[in-house]
Amino acid sequence: MNSADVCILIPTLNEAATIGQLIKEFRKEGFSNILVIDGNSRDSTGEIAEAEGARVVMQTGRGKGQAMIQAFGLLECPYIVLVDGDGTYLARDAPSLLEPILEGRADHVIGNRLENYSPGAFTKLNLVGNRLINMLFDLAYGVHLKDILSGYRAFTLQSVRELELNKTGFEIETEISVECVLKEQRVEEVPITYLPRNEKGATKLNPVKDGLRIGSTIYILAKVHNPMFYFGMIGSFFVLSGLLTGTFVVIQWFQGITRVPLSILTTLLIIFGLQMFIFGMLSDLIVTLHKQTIRLIQEKK
Ligand SMILES: Nc1nc2c(ncn2[C@@H]2O[C@H](COP(=O)(O)OP(=O)(O)OP(=O)(O)O)[C@@H](O)[C@H]2O)c(=O)[nH]1
Ligand SMILES: [Mg+2]
């Protein structure tokens, strides 16, 4: 591998405590093409990164996602390693992330943090949240990935250019993972070491708020890929609500009380819920036919 062909991309926001050491470590591993996309840090992150020989670009908008989308547009080198600037990942894991790509087996490699993390690297909430999000992803897209939210990834320039990305915040990793599945890219996961955050650098992520945003991103993006799941969830909610009110109506009826308005509500809830399932089936058909058409067009090209 020629390490000049690899660009190390680091999004940062107030990471002065760790960025210098991280760049040093990547240089030690032989990577000299380092791009830091900085969110106008109020500490000396940018200055430190420049002093260590990285190219520093200030992001024009806000959020980790916006920074990454902007940086992807600047990249020219054939291979990219994306890594957080908070010192939680090790530069020496980069070659094993790149290996499946260089051997031509994968377009996108995810560093899996969940097999080999240091004590304290995840809070209990983060660990449970990560597992739930990976399960939801599996359910919605039928692809079993262990760590879709990882901040350490490698990809080919071509695979990055295929991705259609719009999320500006911490939903960006989710959107990348979804897009990889939609674009039928070959994704591989490689175990990596995950360290606790440096005490001096504060997290920018709010586990509850960002966790909910990530969960809803997985769900909303499933509308196009797996409509049966999307509409089925809404349908299940209404049918279950209908069954609940219906059970109450029946119990009361046996006790000699007739609940007319609640009976009407029950009927409406169940009919609406079932309609959602029919909607899901029709949308599923449309998606399948659309995929077949696209495949035919591609074969003809
Ligand atoms: N350019 C840019 N970088 C950001 C922004 N928000 C976060 N980052 C960087 O993105 C990386 C990941 O952010 P973290 O706060 O570590 O989020 P996380 O790794 O998901 O969460 P923790 O487990 O708490 O570390 C870090 O290098 C941050 O400095 C932003 O708005 N702009
Ligand atoms: Mg982090």
XYZ file of C-alpha atoms and ligand atoms in Angstrom:
334
model
C 0.000 0.000 0.000
C 1.183 3.504 -0.801
C 0.186 5.552 2.266
C 0.059 8.744 0.151
C -3.078 7.230 -1.431
C -4.814 7.313 1.937
C -6.383 10.446 3.390
C -7.064 10.525 7.125
C -10.166 12.616 7.722
C -10.775 13.948 11.250
C -13.861 15.982 12.214
C -13.149 18.059 15.326
C -14.900 20.426 17.670
C -12.912 21.585 20.686
C -10.543 18.599 20.805
C -7.321 20.466 21.740
C -6.622 17.880 24.462
C -6.246 15.002 22.009
C -5.849 16.163 18.407
C -2.055 16.749 18.518
C -1.260 13.276 19.832
C -3.691 11.650 17.382
C -2.066 13.303 14.352
C 1.403 12.357 15.665
C 0.295 8.722 15.923
C -1.069 8.647 12.386
C 2.182 10.151 11.109
C 4.096 7.467 13.013
C 2.013 4.863 11.167
C 3.167 6.430 7.884
C 0.078 8.491 7.015
C 0.971 12.070 6.142
C -2.131 13.122 4.217
C -4.316 14.317 7.094
C -7.369 16.562 6.738
C -8.956 18.073 9.833
C -12.428 19.524 9.313
C -12.965 21.809 12.252
C -16.255 23.161 13.563
C -14.754 26.579 14.435
C -13.372 25.279 17.728
C -13.087 27.814 20.517
C -9.910 26.172 21.841
C -6.636 25.766 19.920
C -7.625 22.576 18.025
C -7.007 24.158 14.596
C -3.614 25.655 15.510
C -2.380 22.401 17.075
C -3.497 20.365 14.057
C -1.754 22.743 11.662
C 1.426 22.707 13.761
C 1.414 18.895 13.520
C 1.300 19.160 9.711
C -2.388 18.497 9.025
C -4.418 20.461 6.506
C -7.131 22.250 8.453
C -10.398 23.364 6.866
C -13.053 25.299 8.786
C -16.559 23.957 8.303
C -19.059 26.415 6.873
C -22.139 25.154 8.726
C -22.873 23.370 11.984
C -22.803 19.761 13.155
C -20.580 16.725 12.622
C -22.662 15.606 9.618
C -22.367 18.929 7.793
C -18.593 18.899 8.448
C -18.228 15.411 6.982
C -20.351 16.128 3.908
C -18.260 19.262 3.257
C -15.013 17.311 3.707
C -16.133 14.465 1.418
C -16.475 17.059 -1.343
C -12.828 18.073 -0.899
C -11.292 14.606 -1.052
C -9.240 13.449 -4.018
C -7.257 10.441 -2.739
C -8.522 6.932 -3.581
C -8.793 5.665 0.016
C -10.177 7.434 3.064
C -9.977 6.694 6.770
C -12.477 8.593 8.894
C -11.660 8.936 12.580
C -13.005 11.005 15.503
C -10.558 13.500 16.969
C -11.293 12.705 20.620
C -8.498 10.152 21.031
C -10.834 7.199 21.538
C -9.448 5.329 18.506
C -5.923 4.066 17.839
C -3.956 4.985 14.696
C -2.404 1.532 14.693
C -5.809 -0.002 13.869
C -5.923 1.901 10.543
C -4.058 -0.753 8.486
C -6.491 -3.501 9.523
C -9.407 -1.214 8.592
C -7.872 -0.616 5.168
C -6.980 -4.258 4.520
C -10.395 -5.488 3.215
C -10.525 -2.462 0.877
C -7.000 -2.842 -0.450
C -7.605 -6.548 -1.027
C -10.701 -5.615 -3.061
C -13.149 -7.416 -0.729
C -14.997 -4.331 0.547
C -16.031 -0.798 -0.401
C -16.669 0.301 3.145
C -15.185 -0.963 6.406
C -16.584 -0.214 9.852
C -14.370 -0.403 12.944
C -16.424 -2.429 15.407
C -16.008 -0.958 18.915
C -18.309 -3.377 20.659
C -16.023 -6.397 20.824
C -12.893 -4.902 22.279
C -13.639 -1.777 24.294
C -11.732 -0.575 27.343
C -13.532 -0.392 30.700
C -15.217 3.023 30.925
C -15.201 3.620 27.154
C -18.973 3.184 27.061
C -21.400 4.281 29.732
C -24.168 1.718 30.442
C -26.646 3.999 28.639
C -24.400 4.265 25.574
C -23.900 0.507 25.438
C -27.620 -0.288 25.698
C -28.436 2.508 23.213
C -25.869 1.216 20.712
C -27.183 -2.345 20.914
C -30.809 -1.195 20.488
C -29.893 0.959 17.489
C -28.016 -1.911 15.818
C -31.021 -4.200 16.428
C -33.404 -1.632 14.936
C -31.136 -1.290 11.903
C -31.109 -5.069 11.449
C -34.919 -5.156 11.666
C -35.429 -2.250 9.255
C -32.825 -3.133 6.617
C -32.327 -6.870 7.091
C -28.552 -6.391 7.281
C -26.778 -7.553 10.391
C -24.111 -5.010 11.331
C -22.662 -4.913 14.831
C -21.675 -1.246 15.132
C -23.312 1.146 12.681
C -22.490 4.219 14.816
C -18.727 3.730 14.854
C -16.612 6.835 14.277
C -13.689 4.850 12.790
C -14.274 3.754 9.214
C -12.456 3.295 5.932
C -13.825 3.634 2.422
C -12.906 4.072 -1.208
C -13.385 7.503 -2.752
C -15.785 5.950 -5.243
C -17.984 4.533 -2.480
C -18.087 7.916 -0.697
C -19.087 9.649 -3.930
C -22.020 7.245 -4.352
C -23.532 8.149 -0.986
C -26.343 10.698 -0.940
C -26.001 12.358 2.451
C -28.148 15.075 4.025
C -27.966 14.680 7.800
C -26.047 17.451 9.531
C -25.731 16.083 13.073
C -24.764 12.826 14.772
C -27.225 10.942 12.512
C -24.555 11.020 9.815
C -23.063 7.583 10.673
C -26.561 6.095 10.510
C -27.199 7.726 7.150
C -23.843 6.477 5.828
C -24.675 2.924 6.931
C -28.154 3.107 5.375
C -26.825 4.544 2.108
C -24.176 1.786 1.905
C -26.966 -0.796 2.125
C -29.137 1.036 -0.437
C -26.232 1.383 -2.862
C -25.449 -2.328 -2.345
C -21.881 -1.622 -1.291
C -19.780 -4.395 0.177
C -19.530 -3.593 3.886
C -17.218 -5.373 6.296
C -16.656 -4.940 10.021
C -13.275 -5.235 11.705
C -12.805 -5.288 15.499
C -10.907 -2.267 16.831
C -9.858 -0.967 20.230
C -12.077 1.688 21.788
C -10.735 3.875 24.582
C -12.489 6.160 27.080
C -12.696 9.836 26.172
C -9.959 12.106 27.577
C -11.274 13.771 30.777
C -10.264 17.191 29.456
C -12.369 16.909 26.285
C -16.139 17.047 26.738
C -18.496 14.927 24.653
C -20.608 16.784 22.091
C -23.199 14.024 22.030
C -26.361 13.991 24.123
C -27.122 10.255 24.537
C -30.899 10.675 24.927
C -31.569 13.468 22.411
C -29.114 12.216 19.774
C -30.076 8.567 20.445
C -33.714 9.369 19.689
C -32.720 11.307 16.565
C -30.623 8.366 15.359
C -33.465 5.896 16.051
C -35.964 8.043 14.153
C -33.491 8.435 11.254
C -33.299 4.626 10.902
C -37.093 4.459 10.944
C -37.785 7.360 8.552
C -35.157 6.296 6.006
C -36.722 2.799 5.992
C -39.785 4.251 4.225
C -38.091 3.936 0.849
C -36.122 0.764 1.464
C -38.466 -1.349 3.548
C -41.954 0.224 3.444
C -43.555 -2.870 4.977
C -41.522 -2.202 8.134
C -42.308 1.547 8.043
C -46.071 1.227 7.534
C -46.243 -2.013 9.522
C -45.012 -0.173 12.628
C -47.764 2.459 12.280
C -50.314 -0.266 11.489
C -49.291 -2.338 14.525
C -49.649 0.689 16.769
C -53.221 1.349 15.615
C -54.310 -2.311 15.558
C -52.909 -2.869 19.069
C -54.653 0.287 20.342
C -57.876 -0.973 18.723
C -57.500 -4.399 20.349
C -56.963 -2.725 23.712
C -60.081 -0.536 23.516
C -61.936 -3.489 21.931
C -61.098 -5.783 24.855
C -62.443 -3.148 27.234
C -65.652 -2.800 25.180
C -66.232 -6.600 25.204
C -65.551 -6.953 28.944
C -67.983 -4.104 29.663
C -70.579 -5.649 27.320
C -70.469 -8.914 29.319
C -71.079 -6.792 32.423
C -74.184 -5.372 30.774
C -72.745 -1.956 29.799
C -72.764 -0.956 26.131
C -70.043 1.526 25.065
C -71.160 2.898 21.691
C -68.591 5.707 21.078
C -65.718 3.447 22.209
C -66.962 0.670 19.887
C -66.857 3.114 16.975
C -63.342 4.213 17.972
C -62.232 0.556 18.167
C -63.521 -0.113 14.656
C -61.842 2.999 13.281
C -58.508 2.162 14.942
C -58.490 -1.409 13.600
C -59.599 -0.424 10.076
C -56.986 2.357 9.917
C -54.297 -0.028 11.222
C -55.159 -2.716 8.645
C -55.133 -0.093 5.905
C -51.576 0.779 6.897
C -50.581 -2.874 6.310
C -52.178 -2.760 2.853
C -50.318 0.499 2.194
C -47.107 -1.251 3.250
C -47.723 -4.183 0.892
C -48.447 -1.870 -2.061
C -45.387 0.280 -1.357
C -43.307 -2.875 -1.048
C -44.484 -3.935 -4.484
C -43.596 -0.526 -5.934
C -40.097 -0.663 -4.376
C -39.490 -4.207 -5.690
C -40.619 -3.262 -9.202
C -38.515 -0.082 -9.087
C -35.445 -2.097 -8.075
C -36.039 -4.544 -10.932
C -36.361 -1.653 -13.406
C -33.125 -0.046 -12.173
C -31.336 -3.413 -12.443
C -32.582 -3.871 -16.016
C -31.447 -0.364 -16.981
C -28.029 -0.998 -15.441
C -27.674 -4.324 -17.265
C -28.502 -2.637 -20.599
C -25.854 0.096 -20.088
N -16.343 19.593 12.641
C -17.159 19.173 13.613
N -16.817 18.118 14.380
C -17.651 17.729 15.372
C -18.875 18.381 15.641
N -19.479 17.754 16.696
C -18.650 16.759 17.058
N -17.548 16.737 16.281
C -16.414 15.820 16.333
O -16.883 14.539 15.991
C -16.201 13.559 16.745
C -17.197 12.719 17.506
O -17.824 13.504 18.503
P -18.009 12.959 19.983
O -18.490 14.071 20.857
O -16.769 12.246 20.387
O -19.200 11.946 19.762
P -19.198 10.390 20.007
O -17.845 9.797 19.764
O -20.315 9.855 19.200
O -19.603 10.353 21.539
P -18.709 9.997 22.847
O -18.933 8.530 23.040
O -19.279 10.811 23.910
O -17.287 10.338 22.534
C -15.220 14.294 17.642
O -13.944 14.343 17.043
C -15.832 15.685 17.731
O -14.869 16.676 17.976
C -19.220 19.510 14.816
O -20.250 20.152 14.961
N -18.331 19.852 13.835
Mg -16.179 10.136 20.792
